[in-house]
Amino acid sequence: MKNKQRIEPTLTLSDLYGTDIVYTSRPSYASNPWLAIAEHQCNFSTGRELIIAGRIPVIVHKASVTNKLITLFNPVGIEKPTNILKFEDQTTYEQLIKKLAYENGKKIYFQYAHESDFLENIHYALDKDVLIALNNKSRLPEWTGHKYLPKRESVTVENLEKSLSNWEFPFVLKPGGDLPTAGGYGVMICHNNKELIKAKQAISKASHMTNTLIIEQKIEAVANYSVQYAYSKKEGIRYLGATEQLTDQYGYYKGNHNAHDVPDKVIQAGREIMENGAKNGYFGIAGFDFLVDTNHDIYAIDLNFRQNGSTSMLLLDSFFHDGYHKFYNYISSSDNEHFFKIVLKYVQKGVLFPIAYYDGDWFSSKTVKSRFCGVWHGSNKNDIERIEQEFLNDLQSK
């Protein structure tokens, strides 16, 4: 932390949504081949916005709000969150939402659209059709104004083979329907035939739920930005900042670090997209992924009209040391107590800021690995990389 005085996020969810609606970041429990995230990872994500929630009620899994979270918050001066509505499994999650909607008359702000037979659209705070449309990868050209686009083609599953005969490696395959994706799941980067065969296998397994695919040029990028904005009628459009995304060679999300000297044209392109979203009924936080190539051309490769992994990092900037910030997730290898002990050690050192903690030991009847996400912060990247390596070594030692 920079100092001991009370610091607030630069913007909270209650600033955007008020306090009469309820927020949930959990994806639906329904099957989705393009969001194949483990149940515990989905539960863990429900605690990620607690610090930036403000006064809005948030639906959170019980394992994400145990005393371990409070212990981690104490060294950084964060008070125990209060506006929490808890669930513990699919049944209690769905019962809670239906009670809030049908009995209490509450509208729910969903991070991800849920299936139609679960809850009627009228109970969505943000219109469900708007949420789905803006996150549909096939419709990305509409929201960019047909600008900032890599070469891309929308095809049916049946015509994929024929269309691919006109493409050379490397290219990217993405689902183009209404099902949500996140964290790089559903993004299939193909450098060769072996990777293409693997992608076709995934497509085949999902063909009963997805009939449209995107073939897209793979950009040789020198920078990968997530540029984030917030919009409400009261606030208007506000630029929240940008991070550089860390991904592996297959496009899977590996965290974010703070971005300096973001090109003005990237920020402006993101603002144009946010304006288009607002004109079509969107309100809330959104993050847009832009690649910049060696020619300084920019390409919009993904539009996430929802909060992102690094949103909390941007809104909590005032809590961190000046310099380098890195957002990342960690999972316990086996010993949850040792995992928590080491996480707490580095939080107490003042170099690791806690965002969320999922307490695997809450599950007394089965073995569940704990999870943690936070922000490393220090004067420069080299120091943080050295400290993070010490952290990883400590996790492996006993």
CSV table of C-alpha atoms in Angstrom, one decimal:
chain,number,residue,atom,x,y,z
A,1,MET,CA,0.0,0.0,0.0
A,2,LYS,CA,1.1,3.6,-0.6
A,3,ASN,CA,0.0,4.7,2.9
A,4,LYS,CA,-2.2,3.8,5.8
A,5,GLN,CA,-5.0,6.3,5.1
A,6,ARG,CA,-8.3,5.0,4.0
A,7,ILE,CA,-8.4,4.7,0.2
A,8,GLU,CA,-11.4,4.0,-2.0
A,9,PRO,CA,-11.7,2.4,-5.4
A,10,THR,CA,-11.9,5.0,-8.2
A,11,LEU,CA,-15.3,3.6,-9.1
A,12,THR,CA,-17.6,1.0,-7.5
A,13,LEU,CA,-20.3,-1.1,-8.9
A,14,SER,CA,-22.9,0.7,-6.8
A,15,ASP,CA,-21.8,3.9,-8.5
A,16,LEU,CA,-22.8,2.3,-11.8
A,17,TYR,CA,-25.7,0.2,-10.9
A,18,GLY,CA,-27.1,1.7,-7.7
A,19,THR,CA,-28.0,-0.5,-4.8
A,20,ASP,CA,-31.5,-1.8,-5.7
A,21,ILE,CA,-30.2,-4.5,-8.1
A,22,VAL,CA,-28.1,-7.6,-7.3
A,23,TYR,CA,-24.9,-8.5,-9.0
A,24,THR,CA,-23.6,-12.0,-10.0
A,25,SER,CA,-20.4,-12.8,-11.9
A,26,ARG,CA,-20.9,-16.5,-11.9
A,27,PRO,CA,-21.5,-18.3,-15.3
A,28,SER,CA,-24.6,-20.5,-15.4
A,29,TYR,CA,-24.3,-24.0,-14.2
A,30,ALA,CA,-25.7,-25.1,-17.6
A,31,SER,CA,-23.3,-26.9,-20.0
A,32,ASN,CA,-21.3,-24.7,-22.3
A,33,PRO,CA,-18.5,-26.3,-24.4
A,34,TRP,CA,-16.8,-22.9,-24.9
A,35,LEU,CA,-16.7,-22.0,-21.3
A,36,ALA,CA,-15.3,-25.2,-19.9
A,37,ILE,CA,-14.1,-23.7,-16.6
A,38,ALA,CA,-14.1,-26.0,-13.6
A,39,GLU,CA,-16.9,-25.5,-11.1
A,40,HIS,CA,-14.6,-24.3,-8.4
A,41,GLN,CA,-13.0,-21.7,-10.7
A,42,CYS,CA,-16.4,-20.4,-11.4
A,43,ASN,CA,-17.2,-20.2,-7.7
A,44,PHE,CA,-13.9,-18.5,-7.0
A,45,SER,CA,-14.6,-15.8,-9.5
A,46,THR,CA,-17.7,-14.7,-7.5
A,47,GLY,CA,-15.4,-13.1,-4.9
A,48,ARG,CA,-13.4,-11.1,-7.4
A,49,GLU,CA,-15.5,-7.9,-7.3
A,50,LEU,CA,-16.1,-7.7,-3.6
A,51,ILE,CA,-13.6,-4.9,-3.0
A,52,ILE,CA,-15.0,-2.8,-5.8
A,53,ALA,CA,-18.7,-3.6,-5.2
A,54,GLY,CA,-19.4,-0.6,-3.0
A,55,ARG,CA,-22.9,-1.0,-1.5
A,56,ILE,CA,-24.4,-3.2,-4.2
A,57,PRO,CA,-25.4,-6.7,-3.0
A,58,VAL,CA,-23.2,-9.4,-4.6
A,59,ILE,CA,-23.9,-13.1,-4.9
A,60,VAL,CA,-20.8,-15.0,-3.6
A,61,HIS,CA,-19.9,-18.6,-2.9
A,62,LYS,CA,-19.4,-19.3,0.8
A,63,ALA,CA,-15.9,-20.6,0.2
A,64,SER,CA,-14.9,-17.2,-1.1
A,65,VAL,CA,-15.8,-15.3,2.1
A,66,THR,CA,-14.4,-17.4,4.9
A,67,ASN,CA,-12.2,-15.9,7.7
A,68,LYS,CA,-9.1,-16.5,5.5
A,69,LEU,CA,-10.2,-13.7,3.2
A,70,ILE,CA,-10.7,-11.4,6.2
A,71,THR,CA,-7.2,-12.3,7.4
A,72,LEU,CA,-5.8,-11.4,4.0
A,73,PHE,CA,-7.7,-8.1,3.9
A,74,ASN,CA,-6.5,-6.9,7.4
A,75,PRO,CA,-2.9,-6.1,6.4
A,76,VAL,CA,-4.0,-3.9,3.5
A,77,GLY,CA,-6.7,-2.1,5.5
A,78,ILE,CA,-9.8,-3.5,3.7
A,79,GLU,CA,-12.8,-4.0,5.8
A,80,LYS,CA,-15.0,-7.1,5.8
A,81,PRO,CA,-17.5,-7.0,2.9
A,82,THR,CA,-21.1,-6.7,4.1
A,83,ASN,CA,-23.4,-6.7,1.1
A,84,ILE,CA,-23.0,-10.5,0.5
A,85,LEU,CA,-25.6,-13.0,-0.6
A,86,LYS,CA,-24.2,-16.5,-0.1
A,87,PHE,CA,-24.7,-19.8,-1.9
A,88,GLU,CA,-22.9,-23.1,-1.7
A,89,ASP,CA,-23.9,-25.2,-4.8
A,90,GLN,CA,-26.1,-25.2,-7.9
A,91,THR,CA,-29.3,-25.7,-6.0
A,92,THR,CA,-28.7,-22.9,-3.5
A,93,TYR,CA,-27.4,-20.6,-6.3
A,94,GLU,CA,-30.5,-21.0,-8.4
A,95,GLN,CA,-32.9,-20.9,-5.5
A,96,LEU,CA,-31.3,-17.6,-4.3
A,97,ILE,CA,-31.6,-15.9,-7.7
A,98,LYS,CA,-35.2,-17.1,-8.2
A,99,LYS,CA,-36.2,-15.9,-4.7
A,100,LEU,CA,-34.5,-12.5,-5.3
A,101,ALA,CA,-36.4,-12.1,-8.6
A,102,TYR,CA,-39.8,-13.7,-8.0
A,103,GLU,CA,-40.3,-13.0,-4.3
A,104,ASN,CA,-38.3,-9.9,-3.6
A,105,GLY,CA,-38.8,-8.2,-7.0
A,106,LYS,CA,-35.1,-7.7,-7.5
A,107,LYS,CA,-33.4,-7.3,-10.9
A,108,ILE,CA,-30.1,-9.2,-11.4
A,109,TYR,CA,-27.1,-7.8,-13.2
A,110,PHE,CA,-25.6,-10.9,-14.8
A,111,GLN,CA,-22.0,-11.0,-15.9
A,112,TYR,CA,-23.0,-14.0,-18.2
A,113,ALA,CA,-26.4,-14.6,-19.6
A,114,HIS,CA,-28.2,-17.7,-18.1
A,115,GLU,CA,-30.5,-20.1,-20.0
A,116,SER,CA,-34.0,-18.9,-20.9
A,117,ASP,CA,-35.8,-21.5,-18.9
A,118,PHE,CA,-33.9,-20.5,-15.7
A,119,LEU,CA,-35.0,-16.9,-15.4
A,120,GLU,CA,-37.2,-14.7,-17.6
A,121,ASN,CA,-35.5,-11.8,-19.4
A,122,ILE,CA,-37.7,-9.2,-17.5
A,123,HIS,CA,-35.6,-10.0,-14.4
A,124,TYR,CA,-32.3,-8.9,-16.0
A,125,ALA,CA,-31.1,-5.5,-14.9
A,126,LEU,CA,-29.1,-5.3,-18.2
A,127,ASP,CA,-31.4,-6.5,-21.1
A,128,LYS,CA,-30.4,-10.1,-21.8
A,129,ASP,CA,-30.7,-9.7,-25.5
A,130,VAL,CA,-28.3,-6.7,-25.4
A,131,LEU,CA,-25.8,-8.7,-23.3
A,132,ILE,CA,-25.9,-11.6,-25.7
A,133,ALA,CA,-25.7,-9.5,-28.9
A,134,LEU,CA,-22.8,-7.4,-27.8
A,135,ASN,CA,-20.7,-10.5,-26.8
A,136,ASN,CA,-21.5,-12.4,-29.9
A,137,LYS,CA,-18.1,-12.7,-31.8
A,138,SER,CA,-19.9,-12.9,-35.2
A,139,ARG,CA,-21.3,-9.4,-34.7
A,140,LEU,CA,-18.0,-7.8,-33.7
A,141,PRO,CA,-17.9,-5.8,-37.0
A,142,GLU,CA,-21.2,-4.1,-36.1
A,143,TRP,CA,-19.8,-2.9,-32.7
A,144,THR,CA,-16.5,-1.7,-34.2
A,145,GLY,CA,-18.2,0.2,-37.0
A,146,HIS,CA,-16.5,-2.3,-39.4
A,147,LYS,CA,-13.1,-0.8,-38.4
A,148,TYR,CA,-10.1,-2.3,-36.6
A,149,LEU,CA,-10.7,-5.7,-38.0
A,150,PRO,CA,-8.3,-8.5,-39.0
A,151,LYS,CA,-9.2,-10.5,-42.0
A,152,ARG,CA,-12.1,-12.7,-40.9
A,153,GLU,CA,-14.8,-14.9,-42.2
A,154,SER,CA,-18.0,-16.2,-40.7
A,155,VAL,CA,-18.9,-19.8,-41.7
A,156,THR,CA,-21.2,-22.6,-40.7
A,157,VAL,CA,-19.7,-25.7,-39.3
A,158,GLU,CA,-20.8,-27.6,-42.4
A,159,ASN,CA,-18.8,-25.2,-44.7
A,160,LEU,CA,-15.7,-25.0,-42.5
A,161,GLU,CA,-13.6,-27.4,-44.5
A,162,LYS,CA,-14.4,-25.8,-47.8
A,163,SER,CA,-13.6,-22.3,-46.4
A,164,LEU,CA,-10.4,-23.4,-44.8
A,165,SER,CA,-9.0,-24.4,-48.2
A,166,ASN,CA,-8.7,-20.6,-48.8
A,167,TRP,CA,-6.6,-20.0,-45.7
A,168,GLU,CA,-3.0,-20.6,-44.8
A,169,PHE,CA,-1.5,-21.2,-41.4
A,170,PRO,CA,-1.5,-19.6,-38.9
A,171,PHE,CA,-5.1,-18.6,-38.3
A,172,VAL,CA,-7.6,-18.5,-35.5
A,173,LEU,CA,-10.9,-20.3,-35.1
A,174,LYS,CA,-13.6,-19.0,-32.7
A,175,PRO,CA,-17.2,-19.9,-32.0
A,176,GLY,CA,-19.6,-17.3,-33.4
A,177,GLY,CA,-22.8,-18.0,-31.6
A,178,ASP,CA,-24.5,-16.6,-28.6
A,179,LEU,CA,-22.7,-18.8,-26.0
A,180,PRO,CA,-20.3,-16.8,-23.8
A,181,THR,CA,-16.6,-17.5,-23.7
A,182,ALA,CA,-13.8,-16.2,-21.4
A,183,GLY,CA,-10.2,-16.6,-20.6
A,184,GLY,CA,-9.2,-17.8,-24.1
A,185,TYR,CA,-11.5,-20.8,-23.9
A,186,GLY,CA,-13.0,-21.2,-27.4
A,187,VAL,CA,-10.1,-19.5,-29.1
A,188,MET,CA,-8.3,-22.1,-31.2
A,189,ILE,CA,-5.0,-20.9,-32.7
A,190,CYS,CA,-3.8,-23.2,-35.5
A,191,HIS,CA,-0.2,-23.1,-36.5
A,192,ASN,CA,-0.3,-26.5,-38.3
A,193,ASN,CA,-2.4,-29.5,-39.2
A,194,LYS,CA,-1.9,-31.1,-35.8
A,195,GLU,CA,-3.4,-28.1,-34.0
A,196,LEU,CA,-6.2,-27.8,-36.7
A,197,ILE,CA,-7.2,-31.5,-36.0
A,198,LYS,CA,-7.4,-30.7,-32.3
A,199,ALA,CA,-9.6,-27.7,-33.0
A,200,LYS,CA,-11.9,-29.7,-35.3
A,201,GLN,CA,-12.4,-32.2,-32.5
A,202,ALA,CA,-13.4,-29.5,-30.1
A,203,ILE,CA,-15.8,-28.0,-32.8
A,204,SER,CA,-17.3,-31.5,-33.4
A,205,LYS,CA,-18.0,-31.9,-29.7
A,206,ALA,CA,-19.7,-28.5,-29.6
A,207,SER,CA,-21.6,-28.7,-32.9
A,208,HIS,CA,-24.9,-29.5,-31.2
A,209,MET,CA,-24.7,-26.0,-29.6
A,210,THR,CA,-22.8,-24.0,-32.1
A,211,ASN,CA,-23.3,-23.8,-35.8
A,212,THR,CA,-21.3,-20.6,-36.6
A,213,LEU,CA,-17.6,-20.2,-36.5
A,214,ILE,CA,-15.2,-17.4,-37.2
A,215,ILE,CA,-11.9,-17.9,-39.1
A,216,GLU,CA,-9.6,-15.0,-38.4
A,217,GLN,CA,-6.2,-13.9,-39.4
A,218,LYS,CA,-3.6,-14.4,-36.7
A,219,ILE,CA,-2.0,-11.1,-36.0
A,220,GLU,CA,1.7,-11.0,-35.3
A,221,ALA,CA,1.4,-8.7,-32.4
A,222,VAL,CA,3.9,-6.6,-30.5
A,223,ALA,CA,1.4,-5.5,-27.9
A,224,ASN,CA,-1.9,-7.0,-26.6
A,225,TYR,CA,-4.0,-4.5,-24.7
A,226,SER,CA,-7.2,-4.8,-22.7
A,227,VAL,CA,-8.7,-1.3,-22.8
A,228,GLN,CA,-11.5,-0.8,-20.2
A,229,TYR,CA,-14.4,1.6,-19.9
A,230,ALA,CA,-17.5,2.2,-17.7
A,231,TYR,CA,-20.8,3.6,-18.8
A,232,SER,CA,-23.9,4.7,-16.9
A,233,LYS,CA,-26.4,7.5,-17.6
A,234,LYS,CA,-25.1,9.3,-14.6
A,235,GLU,CA,-21.4,8.8,-15.2
A,236,GLY,CA,-21.3,8.8,-19.0
A,237,ILE,CA,-18.4,7.0,-20.5
A,238,ARG,CA,-15.3,6.8,-18.4
A,239,TYR,CA,-12.0,5.4,-19.5
A,240,LEU,CA,-10.7,3.2,-16.7
A,241,GLY,CA,-7.3,2.4,-18.0
A,242,ALA,CA,-5.6,-0.4,-19.9
A,243,THR,CA,-3.5,-3.5,-19.1
A,244,GLU,CA,-1.3,-5.6,-21.3
A,245,GLN,CA,-2.7,-9.2,-21.4
A,246,LEU,CA,-0.4,-12.1,-20.8
A,247,THR,CA,-1.3,-15.2,-22.9
A,248,ASP,CA,0.4,-18.3,-24.0
A,249,GLN,CA,1.0,-19.3,-27.7
A,250,TYR,CA,-2.5,-20.7,-27.8
A,251,GLY,CA,-4.3,-17.6,-26.6
A,252,TYR,CA,-5.1,-18.8,-23.0
A,253,TYR,CA,-5.2,-16.1,-20.4
A,254,LYS,CA,-2.2,-15.9,-18.1
A,255,GLY,CA,-2.9,-12.6,-16.3
A,256,ASN,CA,-2.3,-8.9,-16.9
A,257,HIS,CA,0.2,-6.2,-16.1
A,258,ASN,CA,-0.3,-2.5,-16.1
A,259,ALA,CA,0.2,-0.7,-19.4
A,260,HIS,CA,2.1,2.5,-19.9
A,261,ASP,CA,2.1,4.8,-22.9
A,262,VAL,CA,-1.0,3.2,-24.5
A,263,PRO,CA,-1.4,4.6,-28.0
A,264,ASP,CA,-4.1,7.3,-28.2
A,265,LYS,CA,-5.6,5.6,-31.2
A,266,VAL,CA,-6.1,2.4,-29.2
A,267,ILE,CA,-7.9,4.3,-26.4
A,268,GLN,CA,-10.0,6.2,-29.0
A,269,ALA,CA,-11.0,3.0,-30.8
A,270,GLY,CA,-12.1,1.5,-27.5
A,271,ARG,CA,-14.2,4.6,-26.7
A,272,GLU,CA,-15.9,4.4,-30.1
A,273,ILE,CA,-16.9,0.8,-29.4
A,274,MET,CA,-18.1,1.7,-25.9
A,275,GLU,CA,-20.2,4.4,-27.5
A,276,ASN,CA,-21.7,1.9,-29.9
A,277,GLY,CA,-22.5,-0.4,-26.9
A,278,ALA,CA,-24.2,2.4,-25.0
A,279,LYS,CA,-26.3,3.4,-28.0
A,280,ASN,CA,-27.5,-0.2,-28.1
A,281,GLY,CA,-28.5,-0.3,-24.5
A,282,TYR,CA,-25.4,-1.4,-22.6
A,283,PHE,CA,-24.4,0.0,-19.2
A,284,GLY,CA,-21.6,-1.2,-17.0
A,285,ILE,CA,-18.0,-2.1,-17.4
A,286,ALA,CA,-16.4,-3.4,-20.6
A,287,GLY,CA,-13.0,-4.4,-21.8
A,288,PHE,CA,-11.9,-4.6,-25.4
A,289,ASP,CA,-8.9,-6.6,-26.6
A,290,PHE,CA,-6.7,-4.9,-29.2
A,291,LEU,CA,-3.5,-6.1,-30.8
A,292,VAL,CA,-0.9,-3.8,-32.3
A,293,ASP,CA,1.4,-5.1,-35.0
A,294,THR,CA,4.8,-4.1,-36.2
A,295,ASN,CA,3.3,-1.6,-38.5
A,296,HIS,CA,1.5,0.1,-35.6
A,297,ASP,CA,-1.9,-1.0,-37.0
A,298,ILE,CA,-4.5,-1.9,-34.4
A,299,TYR,CA,-7.0,-4.8,-34.5
A,300,ALA,CA,-10.0,-5.5,-32.3
A,301,ILE,CA,-9.9,-9.3,-31.7
A,302,ASP,CA,-12.4,-9.6,-28.8
A,303,LEU,CA,-15.1,-7.4,-27.2
A,304,ASN,CA,-16.0,-8.3,-23.6
A,305,PHE,CA,-19.0,-6.3,-22.6
A,306,ARG,CA,-18.5,-7.4,-19.0
A,307,GLN,CA,-16.0,-7.0,-16.2
A,308,ASN,CA,-12.6,-8.5,-16.9
A,309,GLY,CA,-9.9,-10.2,-14.8
A,310,SER,CA,-7.9,-7.0,-14.4
A,311,THR,CA,-10.9,-4.6,-13.8
A,312,SER,CA,-10.3,-4.7,-10.0
A,313,MET,CA,-6.6,-4.0,-10.6
A,314,LEU,CA,-7.4,-0.8,-12.5
A,315,LEU,CA,-10.0,0.4,-10.1
A,316,LEU,CA,-7.7,-0.2,-7.1
A,317,ASP,CA,-4.7,1.5,-8.5
A,318,SER,CA,-4.5,4.0,-5.6
A,319,PHE,CA,-3.8,1.0,-3.2
A,320,PHE,CA,-0.6,0.0,-5.0
A,321,HIS,CA,3.1,1.1,-5.0
A,322,ASP,CA,3.9,3.3,-8.0
A,323,GLY,CA,5.6,1.3,-10.8
A,324,TYR,CA,4.8,-2.2,-11.9
A,325,HIS,CA,1.5,-4.0,-11.3
A,326,LYS,CA,0.7,-7.6,-12.2
A,327,PHE,CA,-2.7,-9.4,-11.7
A,328,TYR,CA,-2.5,-13.2,-11.5
A,329,ASN,CA,-4.3,-16.3,-10.2
A,330,TYR,CA,-2.8,-19.1,-8.2
A,331,ILE,CA,-4.0,-22.6,-7.2
A,332,SER,CA,-2.8,-24.7,-4.3
A,333,SER,CA,-0.9,-27.8,-5.3
A,334,SER,CA,-2.3,-29.9,-2.4
A,335,ASP,CA,-1.6,-28.4,1.0
A,336,ASN,CA,-4.1,-25.6,1.5
A,337,GLU,CA,-2.8,-24.5,4.8
A,338,HIS,CA,0.7,-24.1,3.5
A,339,PHE,CA,-0.7,-22.2,0.4
A,340,PHE,CA,-2.6,-19.8,2.6
A,341,LYS,CA,0.4,-19.3,4.9
A,342,ILE,CA,2.7,-18.3,2.0
A,343,VAL,CA,0.1,-16.0,0.4
A,344,LEU,CA,-0.4,-14.2,3.7
A,345,LYS,CA,3.4,-13.9,4.1
A,346,TYR,CA,3.7,-11.9,0.9
A,347,VAL,CA,0.5,-9.8,1.5
A,348,GLN,CA,2.1,-8.8,4.9
A,349,LYS,CA,5.3,-7.8,3.1
A,350,GLY,CA,3.3,-5.2,1.2
A,351,VAL,CA,4.1,-6.5,-2.3
A,352,LEU,CA,1.0,-8.6,-2.9
A,353,PHE,CA,-2.5,-7.1,-2.7
A,354,PRO,CA,-5.3,-9.7,-2.2
A,355,ILE,CA,-8.4,-9.5,-4.4
A,356,ALA,CA,-10.1,-12.9,-3.8
A,357,TYR,CA,-9.4,-16.1,-1.9
A,358,TYR,CA,-11.3,-19.4,-2.4
A,359,ASP,CA,-10.9,-21.6,0.7
A,360,GLY,CA,-10.7,-25.2,-0.3
A,361,ASP,CA,-10.9,-26.3,3.3
A,362,TRP,CA,-14.4,-25.0,3.6
A,363,PHE,CA,-15.4,-28.2,1.8
A,364,SER,CA,-15.1,-30.6,4.7
A,365,SER,CA,-16.4,-33.7,2.9
A,366,LYS,CA,-14.1,-33.6,-0.1
A,367,THR,CA,-10.6,-32.4,-1.2
A,368,VAL,CA,-10.7,-29.0,-3.0
A,369,LYS,CA,-7.7,-26.9,-3.9
A,370,SER,CA,-7.7,-23.3,-2.6
A,371,ARG,CA,-7.4,-20.5,-5.1
A,372,PHE,CA,-6.1,-16.9,-4.8
A,373,CYS,CA,-5.9,-13.9,-7.0
A,374,GLY,CA,-4.1,-10.7,-6.3
A,375,VAL,CA,-1.9,-7.9,-7.6
A,376,TRP,CA,1.9,-7.8,-7.3
A,377,HIS,CA,3.1,-4.3,-7.1
A,378,GLY,CA,6.5,-2.7,-6.8
A,379,SER,CA,8.9,-0.2,-8.3
A,380,ASN,CA,9.7,-2.2,-11.5
A,381,LYS,CA,9.1,-5.4,-13.3
A,382,ASN,CA,12.4,-7.1,-12.5
A,383,ASP,CA,11.9,-6.7,-8.8
A,384,ILE,CA,8.4,-8.2,-9.0
A,385,GLU,CA,9.5,-11.1,-11.1
A,386,ARG,CA,12.2,-11.9,-8.6
A,387,ILE,CA,9.8,-11.6,-5.7
A,388,GLU,CA,7.2,-13.7,-7.5
A,389,GLN,CA,9.8,-16.4,-8.1
A,390,GLU,CA,10.6,-16.4,-4.4
A,391,PHE,CA,6.9,-16.8,-3.7
A,392,LEU,CA,6.7,-19.8,-6.1
A,393,ASN,CA,9.7,-21.4,-4.5
A,394,ASP,CA,8.1,-20.9,-1.0
A,395,LEU,CA,4.9,-22.6,-2.3
A,396,GLN,CA,7.0,-25.6,-3.3
A,397,SER,CA,8.9,-25.8,-0.1
A,398,LYS,CA,7.7,-27.4,3.2
